[in-house]
């Protein structure tokens, strides 16, 4: 039976992160292979700037079959946390796995672009960001420039 996560959400909303973490640890002690609890712990740690600790929880949650509703966010969190702690190549691999599974998820692509930038792959990072803007940019001020941005996305390599 899945624990009622309302308590954890309430504690987090009140800034009582240690208590929320203690509750999750208690539930994980009882059910250590619960992907949803692992994901909740990963997110909590990530939000507390404990990315190094969050990485394993994200990885385990995904490997143990996290539900599809939270899976893209888990890939994003895992890849982002890896980048923050300096594990750039792993970050790229994780985010690419996420993009392969969720090819239309703009957040995954943006965080992938951040990793590419960190790896000094500036052109591909820019191209990926332009792709996200062209496909998902809802701001009406972008509309007159959408074709131009699409051109730059497709031809940035032409410039030396």
mmCIF file of C-alpha atoms in Angstrom:
data_model
loop_
_atom_site.group_PDB
_atom_site.id
_atom_site.type_symbol
_atom_site.label_atom_id
_atom_site.label_comp_id
_atom_site.label_asym_id
_atom_site.label_seq_id
_atom_site.Cartn_x
_atom_site.Cartn_y
_atom_site.Cartn_z
ATOM 1 C CA UNK A 1 0.000 0.000 0.000
ATOM 2 C CA UNK A 2 1.281 3.433 -0.978
ATOM 3 C CA UNK A 3 1.783 5.851 1.923
ATOM 4 C CA UNK A 4 -0.296 9.016 1.927
ATOM 5 C CA UNK A 5 2.185 11.599 0.698
ATOM 6 C CA UNK A 6 -0.046 14.450 1.854
ATOM 7 C CA UNK A 7 1.931 14.596 5.113
ATOM 8 C CA UNK A 8 5.243 14.997 3.289
ATOM 9 C CA UNK A 9 3.814 17.687 1.007
ATOM 10 C CA UNK A 10 2.421 19.529 4.021
ATOM 11 C CA UNK A 11 5.751 19.402 5.856
ATOM 12 C CA UNK A 12 7.614 20.640 2.776
ATOM 13 C CA UNK A 13 5.133 23.478 2.265
ATOM 14 C CA UNK A 14 5.742 24.567 5.863
ATOM 15 C CA UNK A 15 9.515 24.492 5.375
ATOM 16 C CA UNK A 16 9.884 21.498 7.686
ATOM 17 C CA UNK A 17 12.213 19.636 5.370
ATOM 18 C CA UNK A 18 14.026 17.595 8.012
ATOM 19 C CA UNK A 19 10.714 16.183 9.231
ATOM 20 C CA UNK A 20 9.621 15.417 5.677
ATOM 21 C CA UNK A 21 12.923 13.655 5.051
ATOM 22 C CA UNK A 22 12.628 11.686 8.305
ATOM 23 C CA UNK A 23 9.128 10.548 7.316
ATOM 24 C CA UNK A 24 10.296 9.441 3.894
ATOM 25 C CA UNK A 25 13.240 7.605 5.459
ATOM 26 C CA UNK A 26 10.858 5.781 7.781
ATOM 27 C CA UNK A 27 8.645 4.695 4.892
ATOM 28 C CA UNK A 28 11.680 3.703 2.814
ATOM 29 C CA UNK A 29 12.958 1.567 5.703
ATOM 30 C CA UNK A 30 9.685 -0.351 5.476
ATOM 31 C CA UNK A 31 9.561 -0.410 1.661
ATOM 32 C CA UNK A 32 13.054 0.271 0.241
ATOM 33 C CA UNK A 33 12.167 -0.713 -3.334
ATOM 34 C CA UNK A 34 9.215 1.658 -3.682
ATOM 35 C CA UNK A 35 10.031 3.790 -6.738
ATOM 36 C CA UNK A 36 7.580 6.546 -5.816
ATOM 37 C CA UNK A 37 9.091 6.977 -2.345
ATOM 38 C CA UNK A 38 12.585 6.930 -3.835
ATOM 39 C CA UNK A 39 11.554 9.657 -6.288
ATOM 40 C CA UNK A 40 9.985 11.751 -3.519
ATOM 41 C CA UNK A 41 13.217 11.479 -1.512
ATOM 42 C CA UNK A 42 15.287 12.425 -4.556
ATOM 43 C CA UNK A 43 13.189 15.519 -5.187
ATOM 44 C CA UNK A 44 13.356 16.544 -1.527
ATOM 45 C CA UNK A 45 17.140 16.184 -1.424
ATOM 46 C CA UNK A 46 17.513 17.937 -4.770
ATOM 47 C CA UNK A 47 15.408 20.867 -3.557
ATOM 48 C CA UNK A 48 17.618 21.107 -0.481
ATOM 49 C CA UNK A 49 20.753 21.415 -2.658
ATOM 50 C CA UNK A 50 21.862 17.891 -1.777
ATOM 51 C CA UNK A 51 22.205 16.769 -5.366
ATOM 52 C CA UNK A 52 24.985 14.290 -4.596
ATOM 53 C CA UNK A 53 22.609 12.462 -2.272
ATOM 54 C CA UNK A 54 19.655 12.757 -4.658
ATOM 55 C CA UNK A 55 21.413 11.056 -7.582
ATOM 56 C CA UNK A 56 21.153 7.511 -6.231
ATOM 57 C CA UNK A 57 17.491 7.952 -5.321
ATOM 58 C CA UNK A 58 16.622 9.175 -8.817
ATOM 59 C CA UNK A 59 18.537 6.295 -10.374
ATOM 60 C CA UNK A 60 16.900 3.666 -8.172
ATOM 61 C CA UNK A 61 13.415 5.102 -8.703
ATOM 62 C CA UNK A 62 13.823 4.850 -12.474
ATOM 63 C CA UNK A 63 15.415 1.409 -12.396
ATOM 64 C CA UNK A 64 12.657 0.071 -10.128
ATOM 65 C CA UNK A 65 9.905 1.175 -12.489
ATOM 66 C CA UNK A 66 8.784 4.657 -11.504
ATOM 67 C CA UNK A 67 5.345 5.423 -12.914
ATOM 68 C CA UNK A 68 5.255 7.211 -16.244
ATOM 69 C CA UNK A 69 3.637 10.293 -14.706
ATOM 70 C CA UNK A 70 6.840 11.100 -12.773
ATOM 71 C CA UNK A 71 9.404 9.476 -15.053
ATOM 72 C CA UNK A 72 10.330 12.468 -17.237
ATOM 73 C CA UNK A 73 10.803 14.616 -14.119
ATOM 74 C CA UNK A 74 12.992 11.892 -12.633
ATOM 75 C CA UNK A 75 15.240 11.835 -15.693
ATOM 76 C CA UNK A 76 15.430 15.627 -15.602
ATOM 77 C CA UNK A 77 16.242 15.717 -11.886
ATOM 78 C CA UNK A 78 18.801 12.936 -12.163
ATOM 79 C CA UNK A 79 20.541 14.485 -15.163
ATOM 80 C CA UNK A 80 20.499 17.963 -13.650
ATOM 81 C CA UNK A 81 21.862 16.716 -10.327
ATOM 82 C CA UNK A 82 24.683 14.888 -12.112
ATOM 83 C CA UNK A 83 25.583 18.114 -13.931
ATOM 84 C CA UNK A 84 25.554 20.131 -10.702
ATOM 85 C CA UNK A 85 27.973 17.716 -9.018
ATOM 86 C CA UNK A 86 30.331 17.727 -11.997
ATOM 87 C CA UNK A 87 29.476 14.370 -13.574
ATOM 88 C CA UNK A 88 28.865 15.934 -16.970
ATOM 89 C CA UNK A 89 29.164 12.923 -19.283
ATOM 90 C CA UNK A 90 26.781 10.925 -17.120
ATOM 91 C CA UNK A 91 24.425 13.893 -17.071
ATOM 92 C CA UNK A 92 24.397 13.961 -20.851
ATOM 93 C CA UNK A 93 23.719 10.217 -21.062
ATOM 94 C CA UNK A 94 20.844 10.335 -18.564
ATOM 95 C CA UNK A 95 19.210 13.335 -20.217
ATOM 96 C CA UNK A 96 19.563 11.694 -23.634
ATOM 97 C CA UNK A 97 17.847 8.582 -22.264
ATOM 98 C CA UNK A 98 15.057 10.797 -21.004
ATOM 99 C CA UNK A 99 14.745 12.593 -24.341
ATOM 100 C CA UNK A 100 14.644 9.249 -26.165
ATOM 101 C CA UNK A 101 11.693 8.236 -24.005
ATOM 102 C CA UNK A 102 10.033 11.673 -23.936
ATOM 103 C CA UNK A 103 11.063 13.354 -27.214
ATOM 104 C CA UNK A 104 8.650 16.280 -26.815
ATOM 105 C CA UNK A 105 9.571 17.196 -23.219
ATOM 106 C CA UNK A 106 10.951 20.734 -23.418
ATOM 107 C CA UNK A 107 12.402 20.660 -19.898
ATOM 108 C CA UNK A 108 14.581 17.644 -20.677
ATOM 109 C CA UNK A 109 15.875 19.380 -23.798
ATOM 110 C CA UNK A 110 16.669 22.605 -21.963
ATOM 111 C CA UNK A 111 18.585 20.792 -19.229
ATOM 112 C CA UNK A 112 20.342 18.728 -21.900
ATOM 113 C CA UNK A 113 21.363 21.995 -23.547
ATOM 114 C CA UNK A 114 22.757 23.221 -20.217
ATOM 115 C CA UNK A 115 24.836 20.060 -19.987
ATOM 116 C CA UNK A 116 26.038 20.458 -23.568
ATOM 117 C CA UNK A 117 27.033 24.031 -22.753
ATOM 118 C CA UNK A 118 28.916 22.845 -19.676
ATOM 119 C CA UNK A 119 30.749 20.359 -21.908
ATOM 120 C CA UNK A 120 31.744 23.298 -24.174
ATOM 121 C CA UNK A 121 29.491 22.011 -26.948
ATOM 122 C CA UNK A 122 28.127 25.505 -27.472
ATOM 123 C CA UNK A 123 26.708 25.088 -30.951
ATOM 124 C CA UNK A 124 24.636 22.025 -30.119
ATOM 125 C CA UNK A 125 23.475 23.664 -26.889
ATOM 126 C CA UNK A 126 22.333 26.741 -28.789
ATOM 127 C CA UNK A 127 20.680 24.606 -31.456
ATOM 128 C CA UNK A 128 18.767 22.633 -28.839
ATOM 129 C CA UNK A 129 17.578 25.787 -27.090
ATOM 130 C CA UNK A 130 16.471 27.292 -30.374
ATOM 131 C CA UNK A 131 14.585 24.074 -31.122
ATOM 132 C CA UNK A 132 12.710 24.371 -27.823
ATOM 133 C CA UNK A 133 11.906 28.013 -28.486
ATOM 134 C CA UNK A 134 10.693 27.342 -32.017
ATOM 135 C CA UNK A 135 8.494 24.420 -30.989
ATOM 136 C CA UNK A 136 7.190 25.532 -27.607
ATOM 137 C CA UNK A 137 7.612 29.282 -27.331
ATOM 138 C CA UNK A 138 4.110 30.534 -26.580
ATOM 139 C CA UNK A 139 5.060 34.178 -26.214
ATOM 140 C CA UNK A 140 3.377 36.088 -29.038
ATOM 141 C CA UNK A 141 6.423 38.337 -29.410
ATOM 142 C CA UNK A 142 8.304 35.311 -30.778
ATOM 143 C CA UNK A 143 5.827 34.736 -33.610
ATOM 144 C CA UNK A 144 7.380 37.164 -36.128
ATOM 145 C CA UNK A 145 10.794 35.571 -35.509
ATOM 146 C CA UNK A 146 9.848 31.892 -35.434
ATOM 147 C CA UNK A 147 10.983 31.243 -39.027
ATOM 148 C CA UNK A 148 14.264 33.085 -38.415
ATOM 149 C CA UNK A 149 14.911 31.127 -35.221
ATOM 150 C CA UNK A 150 14.138 27.901 -37.073
ATOM 151 C CA UNK A 151 16.643 28.913 -39.754
ATOM 152 C CA UNK A 152 19.346 29.558 -37.129
ATOM 153 C CA UNK A 153 18.500 26.267 -35.441
ATOM 154 C CA UNK A 154 19.029 24.432 -38.730
ATOM 155 C CA UNK A 155 22.050 26.390 -39.992
ATOM 156 C CA UNK A 156 24.145 27.442 -36.982
ATOM 157 C CA UNK A 157 26.888 25.092 -38.170
ATOM 158 C CA UNK A 158 27.168 27.039 -41.437
ATOM 159 C CA UNK A 159 28.823 29.920 -39.582
ATOM 160 C CA UNK A 160 32.464 29.678 -38.628
#
